[in-house]
């Protein structure tokens, strides 16, 4: 099985922005963009992206999951990066057209079609370090993906990072390339030093998120996660899991969570922790590492509530449970 995100459909939907506005989106070869080496994105990181999925149901129909949320977030990222604004309908139609074109290639569950809208600043102008790009490209890549959990959902080991931040505080809710580059060294060091899978960024003791997923603590009937603010990425999966938790009668606490409280509650028998994101859905966390000391979460195994919430979300996505919240859109 190819690694996640390394197989691409041969064509993508693409629209171009320049002084005459947005071009009519068209399907073009996926390896066909021409970029000047002085393009704004290559020097000043004017780039943002999205990640969402299309699912195949048993009757063969194809459904997008919460596309409106991802498109709205992409508009917000573009705005916060001073990239050209676009209409939501344009990007939605580009996503729908691409998925329709390759509908036959959408894998059956547990696989799906991963969709990667991308927006980049293309103006060749290396003097524009402090000015926005005048032109841009918006395109939609498709990548069929298999089961992220092939081989079982092994609970993750997270290193708690209380000093460094994942990215600049005002960039937290922007899904932009520079933020991932910014988190890479801490992640590589955590892998090498304590064999951690990910870093849980907790600047000043405030539990935020990992490099590419949100963090949730489950203690009995309560699910705790940081309240939305501009310092971290507002995951669609986070919102969906919290909604399903409320549906099940759980208490959802969106508030500040300190590292001290996290370690105290995670040590209780039955405690669970998980990462949420489109790619990984809900992945159990088994170990937290602080200053070289390992703290097991609950019994260190994937917990029943984590597995039940993941299953409930997958059931909706796969058409096996009623879509009560209107999250699916048939293409
Ligand atoms: C994409 C991402 C998430 C998860 O968002 P979803 O909408 O659930 O996929 C969380 N944190 C970061 C930093 C991300 O890039």
XYZ file of C-alpha atoms and ligand atoms in Angstrom:
346
model
C 0.000 0.000 0.000
C 1.413 3.401 -1.022
C 2.069 5.904 1.781
C -0.817 8.283 2.605
C -1.048 11.116 0.093
C 1.477 9.873 -2.476
C -0.967 8.768 -5.196
C -2.677 11.517 -7.201
C -5.424 11.596 -9.795
C -3.986 12.701 -13.168
C -6.157 15.832 -13.438
C -7.176 18.627 -11.067
C -9.549 21.595 -11.103
C -7.642 24.884 -11.347
C -8.513 28.598 -11.340
C -6.150 31.516 -11.790
C -6.375 35.012 -10.283
C -4.779 38.045 -11.943
C -5.610 41.704 -12.632
C -8.697 40.636 -14.580
C -10.071 38.585 -11.659
C -10.663 34.820 -11.429
C -10.505 32.666 -14.561
C -13.236 30.110 -15.177
C -12.065 26.943 -13.379
C -10.952 24.121 -15.684
C -9.672 20.553 -15.355
C -5.951 20.409 -16.188
C -3.174 17.826 -15.838
C -2.101 17.521 -12.175
C 1.565 17.971 -13.052
C 0.984 20.975 -15.258
C 1.559 24.117 -13.240
C 4.308 26.458 -14.322
C 5.750 28.572 -11.572
C 8.332 31.320 -11.860
C 11.251 30.665 -9.451
C 10.585 34.134 -8.057
C 6.931 33.296 -7.272
C 5.674 34.925 -4.061
C 4.786 31.555 -2.475
C 8.333 30.209 -2.867
C 9.877 33.141 -0.987
C 7.238 34.539 1.345
C 5.081 31.438 1.944
C 1.795 32.856 0.637
C 0.107 29.451 0.713
C -2.787 27.690 2.404
C -4.548 24.387 1.934
C -7.453 22.245 3.068
C -8.025 18.548 3.664
C -11.415 16.883 3.354
C -12.757 13.537 2.194
C -15.305 11.999 -0.179
C -16.790 8.638 0.793
C -18.370 5.835 -1.237
C -21.605 4.385 0.138
C -22.809 0.835 -0.395
C -25.194 1.903 -3.208
C -22.231 3.385 -5.088
C -23.132 7.032 -4.399
C -20.328 9.445 -3.440
C -20.626 11.931 -0.547
C -18.502 14.877 0.585
C -18.152 15.354 4.351
C -18.728 18.932 5.657
C -17.298 20.599 2.570
C -18.857 23.934 3.572
C -16.656 24.022 6.690
C -13.445 23.389 4.781
C -14.285 25.934 2.105
C -15.081 28.579 4.732
C -11.794 27.837 6.523
C -9.898 28.137 3.228
C -11.506 31.537 2.632
C -10.450 32.584 6.119
C -6.882 31.300 5.642
C -6.636 33.162 2.316
C -7.834 36.356 3.938
C -5.423 36.091 6.879
C -2.539 35.529 4.421
C -3.602 38.431 2.161
C -4.177 36.025 -0.742
C -6.914 36.962 -3.268
C -10.477 36.354 -2.049
C -12.715 33.880 -3.894
C -16.403 32.970 -3.814
C -17.318 29.890 -1.825
C -19.419 28.620 -4.739
C -16.397 28.607 -7.026
C -14.295 26.351 -4.807
C -17.262 24.119 -3.936
C -17.960 23.588 -7.626
C -14.271 22.853 -8.304
C -14.326 20.189 -5.579
C -17.572 18.679 -6.874
C -16.357 18.673 -10.499
C -13.066 16.980 -9.556
C -14.726 14.303 -7.450
C -17.341 13.638 -10.168
C -14.589 13.298 -12.754
C -12.853 10.629 -10.670
C -15.919 9.144 -8.969
C -14.947 5.673 -10.174
C -11.647 5.980 -8.281
C -13.176 6.785 -4.869
C -12.200 3.798 -2.665
C -14.772 1.928 -0.579
C -14.614 2.248 3.234
C -12.405 2.214 5.164
C -10.728 4.011 2.227
C -11.836 7.372 0.845
C -10.838 10.088 -1.612
C -8.728 12.696 0.195
C -9.220 16.165 -1.318
C -6.519 18.827 -1.052
C -7.576 22.339 -2.188
C -4.473 24.565 -2.359
C -4.049 28.320 -2.851
C -0.647 29.855 -3.708
C 0.692 33.325 -4.500
C 2.306 33.240 -7.949
C 3.465 36.788 -8.667
C 7.155 36.835 -9.678
C 8.192 39.671 -7.381
C 10.931 39.034 -4.825
C 10.695 42.637 -3.673
C 7.263 41.894 -2.186
C 8.352 40.586 1.222
C 5.949 43.036 2.835
C 3.289 43.208 0.116
C 0.652 40.715 -1.049
C 0.893 38.743 -4.276
C -1.033 40.220 -7.223
C -1.747 36.803 -8.755
C -2.531 33.338 -7.438
C -3.505 29.785 -8.327
C -6.259 27.806 -6.640
C -6.360 24.088 -7.387
C -7.891 20.881 -6.055
C -5.731 17.749 -5.865
C -7.282 14.319 -5.293
C -5.545 11.417 -3.591
C -7.264 8.065 -2.952
C -6.353 6.831 0.527
C -6.688 3.514 2.336
C -7.206 2.641 5.962
C -5.053 4.869 8.130
C -5.362 2.184 10.797
C -4.166 -0.764 8.738
C -2.336 -2.826 11.347
C -4.445 -1.538 14.240
C -4.781 1.766 16.040
C -1.651 1.676 18.187
C -1.924 4.337 20.925
C 0.412 7.260 20.280
C 3.239 8.618 22.405
C 3.174 12.415 22.736
C 5.937 14.654 24.025
C 4.573 17.660 25.949
C 6.352 20.819 24.765
C 5.776 23.610 27.293
C 8.275 26.173 26.036
C 8.164 26.366 22.255
C 4.966 26.970 20.280
C 3.877 25.187 17.097
C 3.741 28.469 15.203
C 3.313 32.195 15.755
C 0.217 32.730 17.920
C -1.608 34.844 15.314
C -1.088 32.111 12.662
C -2.633 29.252 14.616
C -5.972 29.145 12.840
C -4.451 29.456 9.351
C -3.871 26.146 7.541
C -0.622 27.289 5.960
C 2.610 25.577 4.939
C 4.929 27.694 7.075
C 3.287 26.440 10.266
C 4.244 22.827 9.462
C 7.822 23.815 8.642
C 7.904 25.671 11.960
C 6.876 22.532 13.913
C 9.190 20.110 12.128
C 12.391 20.476 14.178
C 10.627 19.988 17.539
C 8.881 16.891 16.118
C 12.105 15.384 14.739
C 13.886 16.017 18.037
C 11.025 14.405 19.994
C 11.205 11.337 17.747
C 14.951 11.007 18.161
C 15.147 11.734 21.898
C 12.135 9.898 23.374
C 10.647 7.981 20.401
C 7.558 10.182 20.553
C 5.134 9.974 17.614
C 4.078 13.621 17.894
C 4.623 16.752 19.954
C 1.697 18.144 21.930
C 2.347 21.875 21.988
C 1.493 23.402 25.384
C 3.106 26.855 25.407
C 3.276 28.172 28.977
C 1.463 25.024 30.167
C -1.634 25.620 27.960
C -2.562 22.357 26.169
C -3.153 23.266 22.507
C -2.662 20.706 19.718
C -0.080 18.621 17.865
C 1.557 19.446 14.535
C -1.506 18.500 12.498
C -4.292 17.344 14.824
C -6.417 18.578 17.745
C -6.178 17.055 21.217
C -9.064 15.720 23.336
C -9.054 14.367 26.897
C -11.835 12.000 27.957
C -12.483 11.494 31.659
C -15.581 9.431 32.357
C -18.584 11.228 30.865
C -16.624 14.421 30.196
C -14.665 15.361 27.092
C -12.270 18.287 27.495
C -10.525 20.319 24.806
C -9.209 23.819 24.375
C -11.873 26.447 23.591
C -11.570 28.040 20.151
C -9.236 31.019 19.926
C -6.879 32.289 17.231
C -3.833 30.312 18.440
C -4.713 26.875 17.042
C -6.441 25.191 14.104
C -10.212 24.804 14.390
C -10.605 21.218 13.235
C -13.759 20.058 11.497
C -13.200 16.621 13.034
C -12.896 18.216 16.501
C -16.266 19.921 15.994
C -17.859 16.714 14.651
C -16.584 14.571 17.534
C -17.778 17.122 20.116
C -21.207 17.152 18.449
C -21.406 13.342 18.532
C -20.259 13.375 22.175
C -23.115 15.789 23.047
C -25.541 13.546 21.135
C -24.441 10.690 23.403
C -25.161 12.761 26.510
C -21.521 13.475 27.334
C -20.460 16.735 28.979
C -18.382 18.731 26.520
C -15.978 21.191 28.187
C -14.338 23.632 25.800
C -11.958 25.509 28.055
C -8.339 25.990 29.060
C -6.595 22.784 30.091
C -3.232 23.007 31.865
C -0.495 20.386 31.622
C -0.808 19.795 35.381
C -4.538 19.081 35.153
C -4.017 16.952 32.037
C -1.472 14.697 33.779
C -3.563 14.459 36.933
C -6.719 13.418 35.064
C -4.936 11.221 32.511
C -3.524 9.130 35.380
C -7.004 8.056 36.504
C -8.100 4.538 35.599
C -10.397 4.741 32.576
C -9.007 8.068 31.351
C -8.570 8.387 27.578
C -6.908 10.858 25.241
C -7.079 11.173 21.461
C -6.021 13.238 18.457
C -8.638 14.337 15.927
C -8.166 15.201 12.269
C -9.511 14.381 8.819
C -6.718 11.936 7.977
C -6.531 10.131 11.314
C -10.217 10.540 12.340
C -9.738 9.893 16.095
C -6.442 8.292 17.134
C -5.893 7.092 20.706
C -3.040 8.523 22.773
C -1.459 6.047 25.221
C 1.498 7.917 26.695
C 2.359 11.518 27.596
C 6.026 12.409 28.128
C 7.011 15.424 30.260
C 10.618 16.283 31.072
C 11.719 12.747 30.208
C 9.114 11.113 32.465
C 6.437 8.886 30.906
C 2.813 9.127 32.050
C 0.415 6.438 30.892
C -3.079 7.625 29.911
C -5.571 5.340 31.691
C -4.333 1.804 31.025
C -2.309 2.954 28.016
C -4.608 1.238 25.519
C -7.191 2.564 23.057
C -10.221 3.404 25.225
C -13.846 2.400 24.595
C -15.177 5.978 24.296
C -12.496 6.917 21.742
C -13.330 3.841 19.677
C -17.102 4.417 19.978
C -16.850 8.073 18.889
C -14.616 7.157 15.962
C -17.030 4.432 14.940
C -20.003 6.812 15.216
C -18.293 9.345 12.950
C -17.252 6.700 10.426
C -20.780 5.258 10.418
C -22.182 8.609 9.268
C -19.412 9.119 6.711
C -19.886 5.603 5.315
C -23.693 5.894 5.096
C -24.307 3.295 7.834
C -25.924 5.700 10.317
C -28.427 8.509 9.902
C -26.829 11.850 8.931
C -28.780 13.807 11.569
C -26.680 16.946 11.314
C -26.723 17.190 7.508
C -22.956 16.719 7.176
C -22.976 14.794 3.903
C -23.417 16.247 0.443
C -23.998 13.880 -2.439
C -21.951 14.731 -5.537
C -5.793 20.131 9.632
C -5.377 20.288 11.048
C -6.159 19.866 12.127
C -7.387 19.019 11.955
O -8.394 19.648 11.230
P -9.560 18.811 10.570
O -10.442 19.841 9.975
O -10.198 18.034 11.643
O -8.916 17.910 9.561
C -5.759 20.190 13.416
N -4.627 20.870 13.641
C -3.825 21.263 12.629
C -2.600 22.015 12.944
C -4.176 20.976 11.310
O -3.373 21.345 10.313
